[in-house]
Amino acid sequence: KAGVTQTPRYLIKTRGQQVTLSCSPISGHRSVSWYQQTPGQGLQFLFEYFSETQRNKGNFPGRFSGRQFSNSRSEMNVSTLELGDSALYLCASSLAGTNQGLEQFFGPGTRLTVL
Amino acid sequence: AQTVTQSQPEMSVQEAETVTLSCTYDTSESDYYLFWYKQPPSRQMILVIRQEAYKQQNATENRFSVNFQKAAKSFSLKISDSQLGDAAMYFCAYRSYYGGSQGNLIFGKGTKLSVKP
């Protein structure tokens, strides 16, 4: 079974631009979570989508948004990029996001650099 | 709000030796899950071991075992017979029992483990 895939793997943008990152979960997984990883703040939860609905949200500004499609693929969007948005963005999928399918499987991440 | 603390930013171990990584957490919940994740230099995060708070028995997965002390809110990871492939960042993580809108993982800052040949 294929793992979680994320595209693109690397991205360079300039301040003020917007960016869209994509995540394809493991087949059959309905929950997709996004995390931001930086050297200073570590791993921080952005949001979780389950059955095309945002079910959980971390403490990030509204410039960070996401969505999930009927095939469970998810995208996250960051508008008006700031230098501090430079990070590794990790996507994780799980079967249901509840006590069922507890384990979250992570993708390789998208490395975003904002210049 | 729950927090997870890993007090050892870096650790080093000789190949074939045993090393213990520390993790403490703070929560007011009585039921929850704890995890250790490994992130090798390639960046793909993988689950090493998990512990349900309602289970008193410490979890074990091959060379990896945990020492779960619920009252002390401590969750350490012991790696026995360390191998070069164990070199990675190790993250301790907490998850509420109930999932759903509380189902996200809360991570510690991580411990970078080096394995010396």
CSV table of C-alpha atoms in Angstrom, one decimal:
chain,number,residue,atom,x,y,z
A,1,LYS,CA,0.0,0.0,0.0
A,2,ALA,CA,1.5,3.4,-1.0
A,3,GLY,CA,2.3,5.7,1.8
A,4,VAL,CA,1.4,9.4,2.3
A,5,THR,CA,2.6,11.5,-0.5
A,6,GLN,CA,3.2,15.2,-0.5
A,7,THR,CA,3.9,17.5,-3.4
A,8,PRO,CA,5.9,19.4,-4.1
A,9,ARG,CA,8.8,18.3,-1.9
A,10,TYR,CA,10.6,21.7,-2.1
A,11,LEU,CA,9.3,25.1,-2.8
A,12,ILE,CA,10.8,28.6,-2.9
A,13,LYS,CA,8.5,31.6,-2.7
A,14,THR,CA,8.9,35.3,-2.0
A,15,ARG,CA,7.2,37.4,0.7
A,16,GLY,CA,3.7,38.3,-0.2
A,17,GLN,CA,3.1,35.4,-2.5
A,18,GLN,CA,0.7,32.6,-1.8
A,19,VAL,CA,1.4,28.8,-1.9
A,20,THR,CA,-0.6,25.6,-2.1
A,21,LEU,CA,0.7,22.3,-0.8
A,22,SER,CA,-0.9,19.0,-1.6
A,23,CYS,CA,-1.2,15.7,0.4
A,24,SER,CA,-2.5,12.4,-0.7
A,25,PRO,CA,-3.3,10.1,2.2
A,26,ILE,CA,-2.9,6.3,2.4
A,27,SER,CA,-5.7,4.7,0.5
A,28,GLY,CA,-8.7,4.3,2.8
A,29,HIS,CA,-7.6,6.9,5.3
A,30,ARG,CA,-10.2,9.6,5.8
A,31,SER,CA,-8.4,11.9,8.2
A,32,VAL,CA,-5.6,14.2,7.1
A,33,SER,CA,-3.7,16.4,9.6
A,34,TRP,CA,-1.2,19.1,8.8
A,35,TYR,CA,1.8,20.1,11.0
A,36,GLN,CA,4.4,22.9,10.7
A,37,GLN,CA,7.9,22.0,11.7
A,38,THR,CA,10.5,24.8,12.4
A,39,PRO,CA,13.7,24.7,14.4
A,40,GLY,CA,12.4,27.3,16.8
A,41,GLN,CA,8.8,26.2,17.4
A,42,GLY,CA,9.2,22.5,16.7
A,43,LEU,CA,6.1,20.6,15.5
A,44,GLN,CA,2.9,22.5,15.6
A,45,PHE,CA,-0.5,21.4,14.6
A,46,LEU,CA,-2.2,23.4,11.9
A,47,PHE,CA,-5.5,21.6,11.2
A,48,GLU,CA,-7.2,18.3,10.6
A,49,TYR,CA,-9.8,17.4,8.0
A,50,PHE,CA,-12.1,14.4,8.1
A,51,SER,CA,-14.7,13.6,5.4
A,52,GLU,CA,-14.1,17.0,3.8
A,53,THR,CA,-14.8,18.9,7.0
A,54,GLN,CA,-12.3,20.7,9.2
A,55,ARG,CA,-12.7,19.0,12.5
A,56,ASN,CA,-9.8,20.5,14.5
A,57,LYS,CA,-7.7,23.6,14.2
A,58,GLY,CA,-4.5,24.8,15.7
A,59,ASN,CA,-3.5,28.3,16.7
A,60,PHE,CA,-2.4,29.8,13.4
A,61,PRO,CA,-3.6,32.9,11.6
A,62,GLY,CA,-6.2,32.9,9.0
A,63,ARG,CA,-3.6,33.1,6.3
A,64,PHE,CA,-3.3,29.4,6.7
A,65,SER,CA,-6.2,27.4,5.3
A,66,GLY,CA,-7.0,24.0,3.9
A,67,ARG,CA,-9.5,21.8,2.4
A,68,GLN,CA,-10.2,18.2,1.7
A,69,PHE,CA,-11.6,16.6,-1.4
A,70,SER,CA,-14.0,13.7,-1.7
A,71,ASN,CA,-11.1,11.3,-2.4
A,72,SER,CA,-9.6,12.4,1.0
A,73,ARG,CA,-6.7,14.3,-0.7
A,74,SER,CA,-6.0,17.5,1.0
A,75,GLU,CA,-4.5,20.8,0.2
A,76,MET,CA,-3.3,23.6,2.5
A,77,ASN,CA,-2.9,27.2,1.3
A,78,VAL,CA,-0.8,30.0,2.8
A,79,SER,CA,-1.5,33.5,1.6
A,80,THR,CA,0.6,36.6,1.9
A,81,LEU,CA,3.7,34.6,2.8
A,82,GLU,CA,6.0,35.9,5.5
A,83,LEU,CA,9.6,35.0,6.2
A,84,GLY,CA,8.5,33.1,9.3
A,85,ASP,CA,6.4,30.7,7.2
A,86,SER,CA,9.6,29.0,6.1
A,87,ALA,CA,9.3,25.5,7.5
A,88,LEU,CA,8.8,21.9,6.8
A,89,TYR,CA,5.1,21.2,6.4
A,90,LEU,CA,4.1,17.6,7.3
A,91,CYS,CA,0.9,15.9,6.4
A,92,ALA,CA,-0.3,12.8,8.3
A,93,SER,CA,-3.2,10.5,7.6
A,94,SER,CA,-5.1,8.1,9.7
A,95,LEU,CA,-8.1,5.8,9.2
A,96,ALA,CA,-10.6,7.8,11.2
A,97,GLY,CA,-8.9,10.2,13.6
A,98,THR,CA,-10.8,8.8,16.5
A,99,ASN,CA,-9.9,5.9,18.7
A,100,GLN,CA,-10.2,3.8,15.6
A,101,GLY,CA,-7.2,4.0,13.4
A,102,LEU,CA,-5.3,5.8,16.0
A,103,GLU,CA,-1.9,5.9,14.4
A,104,GLN,CA,-1.0,8.8,12.2
A,105,PHE,CA,1.2,8.1,9.2
A,106,PHE,CA,3.4,10.9,8.1
A,107,GLY,CA,4.4,12.0,4.6
A,108,PRO,CA,7.9,13.1,3.7
A,109,GLY,CA,7.0,16.8,4.0
A,110,THR,CA,7.2,19.9,1.8
A,111,ARG,CA,10.1,22.2,2.5
A,112,LEU,CA,8.9,25.8,2.0
A,113,THR,CA,11.5,28.6,1.8
A,114,VAL,CA,10.2,32.2,1.8
A,115,LEU,CA,12.7,34.8,0.6
B,1,ALA,CA,-3.7,22.9,27.7
B,2,GLN,CA,-1.4,19.9,27.4
B,3,THR,CA,2.3,20.3,27.1
B,4,VAL,CA,5.2,17.9,26.3
B,5,THR,CA,8.7,18.5,27.4
B,6,GLN,CA,11.9,16.8,26.3
B,7,SER,CA,14.7,18.1,28.4
B,8,GLN,CA,17.6,16.5,26.4
B,9,PRO,CA,18.1,18.3,23.1
B,10,GLU,CA,20.9,15.9,22.1
B,11,MET,CA,22.1,12.5,23.2
B,12,SER,CA,24.8,10.2,22.2
B,13,VAL,CA,25.2,6.4,22.5
B,14,GLN,CA,27.8,3.9,21.5
B,15,GLU,CA,26.7,1.2,19.1
B,16,ALA,CA,25.2,-1.9,20.9
B,17,GLU,CA,24.8,0.1,24.1
B,18,THR,CA,21.5,1.2,25.7
B,19,VAL,CA,20.2,4.8,25.9
B,20,THR,CA,17.2,6.3,27.5
B,21,LEU,CA,15.4,9.4,26.2
B,22,SER,CA,13.3,11.4,28.7
B,23,CYS,CA,9.9,12.9,28.2
B,24,THR,CA,7.5,14.6,30.7
B,25,TYR,CA,4.1,15.9,30.0
B,26,ASP,CA,1.4,17.9,31.7
B,27,THR,CA,-2.3,17.2,31.4
B,28,SER,CA,-5.5,17.2,33.5
B,29,GLU,CA,-6.9,14.3,31.5
B,30,SER,CA,-6.9,10.8,32.9
B,31,ASP,CA,-7.1,9.0,29.6
B,32,TYR,CA,-4.7,9.7,26.8
B,33,TYR,CA,-2.1,8.2,24.5
B,34,LEU,CA,1.6,8.8,24.4
B,35,PHE,CA,3.9,8.1,21.5
B,36,TRP,CA,7.5,8.2,20.5
B,37,TYR,CA,8.1,9.1,16.9
B,38,LYS,CA,11.4,8.8,15.0
B,39,GLN,CA,12.4,11.3,12.3
B,40,PRO,CA,15.6,10.2,10.5
B,41,PRO,CA,17.6,12.6,8.4
B,42,SER,CA,15.4,11.7,5.4
B,43,ARG,CA,12.6,13.5,7.3
B,44,GLN,CA,9.9,10.8,7.1
B,45,MET,CA,8.4,10.6,10.6
B,46,ILE,CA,7.6,7.0,11.8
B,47,LEU,CA,5.9,5.7,14.9
B,48,VAL,CA,8.3,3.8,17.2
B,49,ILE,CA,6.0,2.9,20.1
B,50,ARG,CA,2.7,4.0,21.7
B,51,GLN,CA,1.3,3.7,25.2
B,52,GLU,CA,-2.3,3.9,26.3
B,53,ALA,CA,-2.5,5.7,29.7
B,54,TYR,CA,-5.1,3.3,31.0
B,55,LYS,CA,-2.7,0.4,30.6
B,56,GLN,CA,-0.3,-0.1,33.5
B,57,GLN,CA,2.0,-2.4,31.5
B,58,ASN,CA,4.8,-0.6,29.7
B,59,ALA,CA,4.8,-1.0,25.9
B,60,THR,CA,7.6,-2.8,24.2
B,61,GLU,CA,8.5,-3.1,20.5
B,62,ASN,CA,11.6,-5.2,19.9
B,63,ARG,CA,14.6,-3.2,21.1
B,64,PHE,CA,12.4,-0.2,22.1
B,65,SER,CA,10.6,0.0,25.4
B,66,VAL,CA,9.1,2.7,27.5
B,67,ASN,CA,8.9,3.5,31.2
B,68,PHE,CA,5.5,5.0,31.8
B,69,GLN,CA,5.0,6.6,35.1
B,70,LYS,CA,1.5,8.1,35.1
B,71,ALA,CA,1.6,9.7,38.5
B,72,ALA,CA,4.9,11.4,37.7
B,73,LYS,CA,3.7,12.2,34.1
B,74,SER,CA,6.9,10.7,32.8
B,75,PHE,CA,7.3,8.7,29.6
B,76,SER,CA,10.9,7.7,28.8
B,77,LEU,CA,12.1,5.6,25.8
B,78,LYS,CA,14.8,3.0,26.2
B,79,ILE,CA,16.6,1.8,23.1
B,80,SER,CA,18.6,-1.4,23.7
B,81,ASP,CA,21.4,-2.7,21.5
B,82,SER,CA,21.6,0.6,19.7
B,83,GLN,CA,22.2,0.5,16.0
B,84,LEU,CA,23.6,3.0,13.5
B,85,GLY,CA,20.1,3.2,12.0
B,86,ASP,CA,18.7,4.5,15.2
B,87,ALA,CA,20.4,7.8,14.7
B,88,ALA,CA,17.5,10.3,14.3
B,89,MET,CA,15.4,13.0,16.0
B,90,TYR,CA,13.0,11.4,18.5
B,91,PHE,CA,9.8,13.1,19.4
B,92,CYS,CA,7.6,12.4,22.3
B,93,ALA,CA,3.9,13.1,21.6
B,94,TYR,CA,0.6,13.3,23.5
B,95,ARG,CA,-2.9,12.7,22.2
B,96,SER,CA,-6.2,13.1,23.9
B,97,TYR,CA,-8.1,9.8,24.3
B,98,TYR,CA,-11.2,11.1,22.8
B,99,GLY,CA,-9.9,12.1,19.4
B,100,GLY,CA,-12.1,14.0,17.1
B,101,SER,CA,-11.7,17.7,17.7
B,102,GLN,CA,-9.0,16.8,20.2
B,103,GLY,CA,-7.3,14.3,18.1
B,104,ASN,CA,-4.2,16.2,17.2
B,105,LEU,CA,-0.7,15.2,18.4
B,106,ILE,CA,1.1,17.5,20.7
B,107,PHE,CA,4.9,17.2,20.3
B,108,GLY,CA,7.9,17.8,22.4
B,109,LYS,CA,10.8,19.7,20.9
B,110,GLY,CA,12.7,16.5,20.2
B,111,THR,CA,15.9,14.8,21.1
B,112,LYS,CA,18.6,14.3,18.5
B,113,LEU,CA,20.2,10.9,19.0
B,114,SER,CA,23.7,10.2,17.6
B,115,VAL,CA,25.0,6.6,17.5
B,116,LYS,CA,28.8,6.2,17.5
B,117,PRO,CA,30.3,3.1,15.8
